[in-house]
Coordinates of C-alpha atoms in Angstrom, one line a residue:
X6 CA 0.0 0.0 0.0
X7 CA 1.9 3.4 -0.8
X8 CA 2.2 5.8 1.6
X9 CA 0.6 9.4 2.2
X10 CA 2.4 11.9 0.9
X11 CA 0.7 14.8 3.6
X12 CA 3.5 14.2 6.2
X13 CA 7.3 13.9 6.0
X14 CA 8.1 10.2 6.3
X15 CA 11.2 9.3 7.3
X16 CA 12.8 5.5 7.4
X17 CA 15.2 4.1 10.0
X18 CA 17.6 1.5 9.6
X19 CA 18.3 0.0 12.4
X20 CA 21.6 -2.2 13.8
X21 CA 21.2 -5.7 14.7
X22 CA 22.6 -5.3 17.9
X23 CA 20.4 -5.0 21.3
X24 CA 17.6 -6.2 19.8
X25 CA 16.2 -6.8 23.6
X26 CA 15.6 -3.1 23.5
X27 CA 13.4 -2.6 20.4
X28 CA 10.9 -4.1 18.6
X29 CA 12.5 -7.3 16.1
X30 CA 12.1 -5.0 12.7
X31 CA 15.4 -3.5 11.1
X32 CA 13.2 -0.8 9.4
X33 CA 10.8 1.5 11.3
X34 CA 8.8 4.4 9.6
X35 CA 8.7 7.6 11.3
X36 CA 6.9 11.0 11.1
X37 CA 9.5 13.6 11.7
X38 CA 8.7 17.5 11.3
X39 CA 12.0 18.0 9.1
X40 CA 15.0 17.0 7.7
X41 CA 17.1 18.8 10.5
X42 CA 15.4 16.9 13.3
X43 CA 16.0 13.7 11.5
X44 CA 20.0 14.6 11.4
X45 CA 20.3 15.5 15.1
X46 CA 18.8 12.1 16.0
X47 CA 21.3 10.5 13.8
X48 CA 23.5 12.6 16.0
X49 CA 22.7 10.7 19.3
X50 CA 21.7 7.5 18.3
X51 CA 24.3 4.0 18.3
X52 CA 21.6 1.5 17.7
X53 CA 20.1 2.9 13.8
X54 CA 22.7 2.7 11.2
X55 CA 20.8 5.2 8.9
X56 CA 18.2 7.3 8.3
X57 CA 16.4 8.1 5.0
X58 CA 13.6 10.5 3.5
X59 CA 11.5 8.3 2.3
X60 CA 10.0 8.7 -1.1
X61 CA 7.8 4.9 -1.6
X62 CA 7.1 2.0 0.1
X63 CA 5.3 -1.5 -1.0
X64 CA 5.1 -5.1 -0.6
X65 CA 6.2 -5.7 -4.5
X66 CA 8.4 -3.8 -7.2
X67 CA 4.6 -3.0 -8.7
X68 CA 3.7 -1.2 -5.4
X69 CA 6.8 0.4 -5.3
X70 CA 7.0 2.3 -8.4
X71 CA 3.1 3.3 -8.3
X72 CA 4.1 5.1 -4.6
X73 CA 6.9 7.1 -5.9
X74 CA 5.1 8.0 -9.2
X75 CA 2.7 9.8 -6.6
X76 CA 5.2 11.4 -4.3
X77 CA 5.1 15.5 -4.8
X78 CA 7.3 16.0 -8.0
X79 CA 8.3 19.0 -6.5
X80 CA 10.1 17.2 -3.8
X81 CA 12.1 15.2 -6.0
X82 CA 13.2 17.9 -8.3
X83 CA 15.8 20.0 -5.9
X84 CA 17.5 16.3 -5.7
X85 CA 17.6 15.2 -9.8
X86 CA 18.2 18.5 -11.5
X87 CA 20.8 18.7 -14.3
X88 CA 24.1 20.3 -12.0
X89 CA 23.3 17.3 -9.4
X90 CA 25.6 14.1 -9.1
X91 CA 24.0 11.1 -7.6
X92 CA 24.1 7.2 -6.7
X93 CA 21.9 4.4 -6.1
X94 CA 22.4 1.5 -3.9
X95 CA 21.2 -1.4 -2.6
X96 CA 20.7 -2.6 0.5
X97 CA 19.0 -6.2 1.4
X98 CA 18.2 -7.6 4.9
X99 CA 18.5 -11.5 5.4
X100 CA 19.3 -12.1 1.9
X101 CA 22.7 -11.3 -0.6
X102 CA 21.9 -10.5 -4.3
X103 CA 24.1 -10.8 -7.5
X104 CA 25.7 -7.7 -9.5
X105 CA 23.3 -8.5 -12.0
X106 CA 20.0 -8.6 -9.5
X107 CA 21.2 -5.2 -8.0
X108 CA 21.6 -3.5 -11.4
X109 CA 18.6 -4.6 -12.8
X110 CA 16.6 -3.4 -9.6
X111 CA 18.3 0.2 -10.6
X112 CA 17.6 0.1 -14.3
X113 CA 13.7 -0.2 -13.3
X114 CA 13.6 3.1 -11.7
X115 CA 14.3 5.0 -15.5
X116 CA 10.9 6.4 -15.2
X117 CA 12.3 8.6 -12.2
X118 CA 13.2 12.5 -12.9
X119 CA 17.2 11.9 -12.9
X120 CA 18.5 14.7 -14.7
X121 CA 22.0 14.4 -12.9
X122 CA 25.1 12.8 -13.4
X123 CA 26.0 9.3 -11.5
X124 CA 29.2 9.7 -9.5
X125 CA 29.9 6.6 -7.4
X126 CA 32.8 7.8 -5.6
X127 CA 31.3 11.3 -3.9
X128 CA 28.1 12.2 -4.8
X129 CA 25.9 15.2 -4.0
X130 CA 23.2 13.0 -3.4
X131 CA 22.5 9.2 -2.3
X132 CA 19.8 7.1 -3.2
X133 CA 19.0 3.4 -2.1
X134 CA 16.5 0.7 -2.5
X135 CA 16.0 -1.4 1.0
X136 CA 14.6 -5.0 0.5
X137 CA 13.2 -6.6 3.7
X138 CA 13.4 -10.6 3.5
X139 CA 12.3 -11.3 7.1
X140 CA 13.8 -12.6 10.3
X141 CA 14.2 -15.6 9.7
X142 CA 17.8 -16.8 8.0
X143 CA 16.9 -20.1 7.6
X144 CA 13.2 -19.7 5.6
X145 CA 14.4 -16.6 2.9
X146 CA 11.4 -15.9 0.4
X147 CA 11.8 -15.2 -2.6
X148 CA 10.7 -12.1 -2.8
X149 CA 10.8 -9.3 -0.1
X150 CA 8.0 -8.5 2.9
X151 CA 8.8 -4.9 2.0
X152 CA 10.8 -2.6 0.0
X153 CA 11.3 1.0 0.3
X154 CA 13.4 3.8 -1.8
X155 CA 14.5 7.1 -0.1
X156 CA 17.1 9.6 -0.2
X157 CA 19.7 9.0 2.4
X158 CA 20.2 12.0 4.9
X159 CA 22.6 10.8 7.9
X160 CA 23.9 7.5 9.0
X161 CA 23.8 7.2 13.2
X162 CA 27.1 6.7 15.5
X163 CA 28.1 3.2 15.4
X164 CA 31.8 3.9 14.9
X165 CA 31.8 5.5 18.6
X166 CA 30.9 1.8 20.1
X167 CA 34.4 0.8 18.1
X168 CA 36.2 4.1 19.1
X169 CA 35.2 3.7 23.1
X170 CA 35.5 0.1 23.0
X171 CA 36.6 -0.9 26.8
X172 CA 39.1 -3.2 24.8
X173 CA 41.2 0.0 23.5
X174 CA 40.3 1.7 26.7
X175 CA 43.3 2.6 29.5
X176 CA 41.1 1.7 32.8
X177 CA 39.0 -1.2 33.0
X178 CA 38.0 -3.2 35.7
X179 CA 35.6 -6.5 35.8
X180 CA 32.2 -5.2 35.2
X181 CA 33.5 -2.3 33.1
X182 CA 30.2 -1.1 31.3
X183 CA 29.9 -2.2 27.3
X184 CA 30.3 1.2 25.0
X185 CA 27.2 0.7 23.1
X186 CA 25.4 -0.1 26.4
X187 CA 27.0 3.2 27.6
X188 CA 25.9 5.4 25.2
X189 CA 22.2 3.6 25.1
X190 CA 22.2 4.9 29.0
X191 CA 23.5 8.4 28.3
X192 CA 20.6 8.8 25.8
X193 CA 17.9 7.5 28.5
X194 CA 18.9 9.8 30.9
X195 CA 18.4 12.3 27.9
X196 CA 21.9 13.7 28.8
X197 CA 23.0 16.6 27.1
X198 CA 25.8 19.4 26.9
X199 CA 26.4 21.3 30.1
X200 CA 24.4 19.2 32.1
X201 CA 25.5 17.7 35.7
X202 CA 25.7 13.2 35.3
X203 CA 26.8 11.6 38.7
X204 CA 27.2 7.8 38.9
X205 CA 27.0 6.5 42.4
X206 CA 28.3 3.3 41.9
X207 CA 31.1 4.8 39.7
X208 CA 33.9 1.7 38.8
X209 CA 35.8 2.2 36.2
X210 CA 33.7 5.7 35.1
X211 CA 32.8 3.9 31.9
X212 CA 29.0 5.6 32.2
X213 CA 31.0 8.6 32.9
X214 CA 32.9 8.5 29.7
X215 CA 29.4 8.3 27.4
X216 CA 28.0 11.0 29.4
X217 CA 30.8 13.2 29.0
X218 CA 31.1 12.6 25.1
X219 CA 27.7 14.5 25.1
X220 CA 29.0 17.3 26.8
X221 CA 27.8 16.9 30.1
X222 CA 30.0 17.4 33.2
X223 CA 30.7 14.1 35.0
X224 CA 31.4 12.9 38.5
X225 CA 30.8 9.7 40.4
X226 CA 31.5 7.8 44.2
X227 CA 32.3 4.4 44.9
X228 CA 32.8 2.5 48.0
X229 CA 36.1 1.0 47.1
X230 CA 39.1 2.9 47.4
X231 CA 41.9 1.0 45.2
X232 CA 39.4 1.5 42.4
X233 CA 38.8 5.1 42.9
X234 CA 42.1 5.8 43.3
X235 CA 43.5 3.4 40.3
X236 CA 45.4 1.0 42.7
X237 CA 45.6 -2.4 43.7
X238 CA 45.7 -5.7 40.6
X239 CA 44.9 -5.4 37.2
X240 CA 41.9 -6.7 35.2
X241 CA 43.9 -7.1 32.2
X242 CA 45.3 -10.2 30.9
X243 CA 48.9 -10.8 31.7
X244 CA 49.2 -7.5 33.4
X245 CA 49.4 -7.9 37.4
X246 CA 49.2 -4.2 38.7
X247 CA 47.6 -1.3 37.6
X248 CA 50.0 1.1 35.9
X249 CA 51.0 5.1 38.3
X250 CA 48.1 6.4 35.5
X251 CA 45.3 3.9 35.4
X252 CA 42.0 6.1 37.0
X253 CA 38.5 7.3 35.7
X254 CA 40.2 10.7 35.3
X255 CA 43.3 9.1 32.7
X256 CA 40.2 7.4 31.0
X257 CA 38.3 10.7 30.0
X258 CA 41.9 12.2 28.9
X259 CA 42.4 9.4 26.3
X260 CA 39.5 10.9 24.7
X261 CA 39.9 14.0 24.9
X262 CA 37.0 14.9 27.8
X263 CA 39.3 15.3 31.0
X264 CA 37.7 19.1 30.9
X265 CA 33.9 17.4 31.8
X266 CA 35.5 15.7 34.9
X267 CA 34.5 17.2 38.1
X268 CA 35.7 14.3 40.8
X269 CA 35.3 11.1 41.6
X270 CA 35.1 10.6 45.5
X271 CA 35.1 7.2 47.8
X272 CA 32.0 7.0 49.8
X273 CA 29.3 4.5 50.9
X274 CA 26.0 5.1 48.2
X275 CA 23.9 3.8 51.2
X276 CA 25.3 7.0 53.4
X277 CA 25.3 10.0 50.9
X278 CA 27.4 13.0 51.8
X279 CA 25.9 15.4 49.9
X280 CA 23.6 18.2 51.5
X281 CA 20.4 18.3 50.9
X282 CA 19.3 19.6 47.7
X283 CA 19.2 19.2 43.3
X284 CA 22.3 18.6 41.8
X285 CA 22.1 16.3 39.0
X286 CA 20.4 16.5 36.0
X287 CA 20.8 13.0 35.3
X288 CA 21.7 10.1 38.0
X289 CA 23.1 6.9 35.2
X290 CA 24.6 3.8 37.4
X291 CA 24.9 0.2 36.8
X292 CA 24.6 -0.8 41.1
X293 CA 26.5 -4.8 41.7
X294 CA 24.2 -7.2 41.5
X295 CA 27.1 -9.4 43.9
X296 CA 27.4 -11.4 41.4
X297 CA 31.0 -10.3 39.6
X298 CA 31.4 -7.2 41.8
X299 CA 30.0 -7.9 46.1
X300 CA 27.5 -5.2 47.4
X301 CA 28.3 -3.5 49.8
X302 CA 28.9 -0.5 52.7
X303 CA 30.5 0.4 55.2
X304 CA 29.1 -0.5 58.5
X305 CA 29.5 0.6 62.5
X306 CA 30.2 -0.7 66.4
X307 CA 26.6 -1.9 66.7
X308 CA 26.2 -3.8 63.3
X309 CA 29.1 -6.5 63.8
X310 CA 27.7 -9.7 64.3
X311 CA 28.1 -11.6 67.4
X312 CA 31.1 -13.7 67.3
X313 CA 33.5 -11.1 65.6
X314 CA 36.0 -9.6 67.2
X315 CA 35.1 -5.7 67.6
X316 CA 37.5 -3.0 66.2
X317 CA 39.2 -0.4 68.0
X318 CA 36.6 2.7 68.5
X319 CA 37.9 5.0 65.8
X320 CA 38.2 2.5 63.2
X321 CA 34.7 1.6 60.9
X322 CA 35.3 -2.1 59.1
X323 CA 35.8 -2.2 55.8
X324 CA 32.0 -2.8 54.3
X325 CA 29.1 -5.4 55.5
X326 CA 27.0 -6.7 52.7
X327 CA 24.5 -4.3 51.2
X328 CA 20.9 -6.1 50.4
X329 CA 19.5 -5.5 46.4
X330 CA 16.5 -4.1 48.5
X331 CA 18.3 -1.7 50.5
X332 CA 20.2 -0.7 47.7
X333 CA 17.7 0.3 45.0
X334 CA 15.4 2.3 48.2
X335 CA 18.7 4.1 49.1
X336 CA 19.1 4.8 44.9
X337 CA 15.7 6.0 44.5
X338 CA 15.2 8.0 47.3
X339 CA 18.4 9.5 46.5
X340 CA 17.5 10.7 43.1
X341 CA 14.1 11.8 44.6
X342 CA 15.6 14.3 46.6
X343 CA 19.0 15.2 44.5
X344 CA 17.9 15.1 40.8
X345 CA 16.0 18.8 39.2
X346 CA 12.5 18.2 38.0
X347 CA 12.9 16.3 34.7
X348 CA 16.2 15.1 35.4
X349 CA 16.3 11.1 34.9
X350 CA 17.3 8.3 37.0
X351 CA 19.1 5.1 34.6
X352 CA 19.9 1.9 36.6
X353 CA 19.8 -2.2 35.7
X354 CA 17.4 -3.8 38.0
X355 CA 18.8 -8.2 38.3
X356 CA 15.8 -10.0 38.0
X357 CA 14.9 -14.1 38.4
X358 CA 13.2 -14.2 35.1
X359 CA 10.5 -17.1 35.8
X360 CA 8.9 -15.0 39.0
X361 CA 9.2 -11.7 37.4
X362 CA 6.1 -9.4 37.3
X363 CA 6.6 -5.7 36.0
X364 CA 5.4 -4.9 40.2
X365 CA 8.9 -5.7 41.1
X366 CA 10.2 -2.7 39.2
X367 CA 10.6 -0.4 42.9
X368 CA 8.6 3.0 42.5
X369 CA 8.8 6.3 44.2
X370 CA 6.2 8.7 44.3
X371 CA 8.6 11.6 42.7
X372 CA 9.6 9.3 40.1
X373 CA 7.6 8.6 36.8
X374 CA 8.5 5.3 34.7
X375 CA 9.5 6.2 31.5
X376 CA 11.1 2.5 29.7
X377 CA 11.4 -0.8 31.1
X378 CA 13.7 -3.2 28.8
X379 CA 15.4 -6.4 29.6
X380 CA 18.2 -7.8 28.6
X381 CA 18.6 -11.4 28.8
X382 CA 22.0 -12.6 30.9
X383 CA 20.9 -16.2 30.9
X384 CA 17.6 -18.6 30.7
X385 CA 16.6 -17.9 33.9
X386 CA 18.1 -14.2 34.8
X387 CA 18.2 -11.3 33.2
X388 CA 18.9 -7.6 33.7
X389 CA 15.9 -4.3 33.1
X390 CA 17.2 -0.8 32.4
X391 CA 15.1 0.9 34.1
X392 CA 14.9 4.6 33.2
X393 CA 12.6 7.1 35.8
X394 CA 12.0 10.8 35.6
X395 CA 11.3 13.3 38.6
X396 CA 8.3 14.6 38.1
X397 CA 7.5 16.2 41.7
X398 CA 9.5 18.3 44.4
X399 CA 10.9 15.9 47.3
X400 CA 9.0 15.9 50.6
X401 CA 10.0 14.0 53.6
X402 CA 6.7 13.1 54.5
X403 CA 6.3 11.1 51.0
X404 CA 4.4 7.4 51.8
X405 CA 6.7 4.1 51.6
X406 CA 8.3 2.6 48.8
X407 CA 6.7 -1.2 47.6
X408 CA 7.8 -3.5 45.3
X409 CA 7.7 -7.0 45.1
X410 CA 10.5 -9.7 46.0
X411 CA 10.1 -13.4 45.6
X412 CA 6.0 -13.4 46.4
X413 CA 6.5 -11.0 49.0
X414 CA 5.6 -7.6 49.8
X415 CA 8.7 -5.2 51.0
X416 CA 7.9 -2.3 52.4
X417 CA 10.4 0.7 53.0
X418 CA 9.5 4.0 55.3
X419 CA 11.2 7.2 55.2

């Protein structure tokens, strides 16, 4: 069925990659007011490989050529005019075609208005037929589900997930964040330049780094001190101690974003030292699950168990285990009371996949849900990126937060 030509169609080709966190198609359709909007999502984006103004759409050749012999002539013509140099290529999904299938799919478009000359190497303009063969690489049709033929306007940031890959990077540790992950987070907490990112589970600063590349100014606590401070043994292969210049600050100066660091300080997320007020315009943390990296804090006098011998008065042990509940109250009702109205909270929420209901997801009453996606780690566990926005002033006298655990109801006051 050809499209409507009232509205500026737009179509998105998207990466295989993540697919947990869209739906399973490789091309989406979009309404987008104009051209320059469509280019500063491009911008952002690491998960489309390119976006195109969209000129027909059908499910046959037939179908095809009928929608873009009724798309507005006068949109075409700034595009095909004599001075113009163009190309045309083809792209298929789930299926390879010949030299000879490719340039017989171009001759058929002769009835277009191409008064320009073809210039493969750099053209003014670029054209391309998409062929959608399904999902399924082991039942290819014959013929396509879809095609589609559009101008080509930007292509989205997948080189920066090679560029920032934590393989090339200088400071890693064992649960060093993924750079496509990264820069997925950095655009759910709708970070942007100038804005204020803190990480409160900071590692290795890897959400830091994605943050940063936007322009936002960065800074981040963690409970342990060697990794704060760079010190201690190596996660690398074959390398046993980390190097004088191994730290989250070396990191952003490898890519040239030391001038967004603010400080990274060792504290206890479940004891904040901050005074009260709104910092952060984004809070974007990936909090241990204790399954590579422990949970924990730092405890006191009272909270050794019995058995253990006490410490001297002035000293505090080194941490006590830190429960997933206790943790994702203390994250919440942190960013309830630290983040500005609209700023977002980004976090992974573990889950046990067979007992998970969407009521575990913990809620605060300043905090709206905005996206809920999972990704799977195994066949019975998998992680949610959870992604919240403040959308009321914190009050102390807020009700409890509830969520769900294992069948039962937990229930936390403030």
């Amino acid at each position: 069925m050809a499209l409507s030509c009232s509205l500026n169609r737009y179509l998105l080709l998207m990466a295989q990659e993540h697919l947990e966190f869209r739906l399973p198609s490789p091309f989406w359709i979009l309404s987008i007011p104009s051209e320059d909007i469509a280019r500063n999502l491009m911008k952002r984006t690491v998960c489309a490989k390119s976006i195109f103004e969209l000129w027909g759409h059908g499910k046959s050749p037939e179908e095809l050529y009928s929608s873009l012999k009724n798309y507005p002539a006068e949109k075409m013509v700034p595009f095909l005019h004599s001075d113009s140099t163009y190309k045309i290529k083809i792209h298929t999904f789930n299926k390879t075609l010949s030299q000879e299938e490719k340039v017989k799919r171009i001759d058929a478009l002769e009835f277009l208005p191409f008064e320009g000359k073809v210039n493969l190497k750099k053209p003014q303009h670029i054209f391309s037929i998409l062929e959608d063969y399904g999902l399924d690489p082991n039942c290819i049709p014959e013929n396509p589900h879809n095609i589609y033929f559009g101008r080509w306007i930007a292509d989205g940031q997948r080189e920066l997930i090679e560029s920032y890959s934590v393989k090339k990077r200088h400071f890693i540790g064992n649960t060093s964040m993924d750079a496509g992950l990264s820069f997925i987070m950095a655009n759910h907490g709708k970070v942007k330049e100038n804005d204020i990112v803190f990480d409160p589970f900071v590692g290795t600063g890897g959400l830091l780094i994605a943050s940063a590349h936007f322009g936002a100014y960065v800074c981040g606590t963690d409970i342990d001190y060697n990794t704060v401070h760079g010190l201690g043994k190596a996660s690398r292969k074959n390398q046993k101690w980390r190097g004088p210049d191994e730290n989250i600050r070396a990191n952003l100066r490898q890519y040239g974003l030391e001038k967004y660091y603010l400080d990274v300080l060792v504290s206890d997320a479940s004891k904040p030292s901050w005074r009260k007020g709104t910092y952060f315009d984004a809070i974007i943390t990936d909090p241990p699950y204790g399954i590579r990296e422990s949970t924990r804090r730092t405890g006191s006098q009272k909270e050794i168990p019995k058995g253990i011998e006490k410490c001297p008065e002035s000293h505090v042990p080194v941490s006590l285990s830190y429960h997933l509940s206790d943790m994702f109250f203390d994250l919440l009702n942190f960013a309830a009371e630290t983040l500005v109205l609209g700023g977002r909270l980004v976090y992974w929420l573990p889950v046990y996949t067979p007992e998970y209901t969407e009521e575990m997801v913990p809620w605060h009453p300043c905090l709206q849900l905005i996206s809920n996606c999972e990704q799977k780690l195994s066949s019975h566990t998998s992680r949610r990126l959870i992604t919240m926005e403040k959308v009321k002033t914190f009050e102390v006298n807020y009700p409890s937060i509830f969520w769900i655990n294992s069948g039962r109801i937990q229930k936390r006051i403030f």
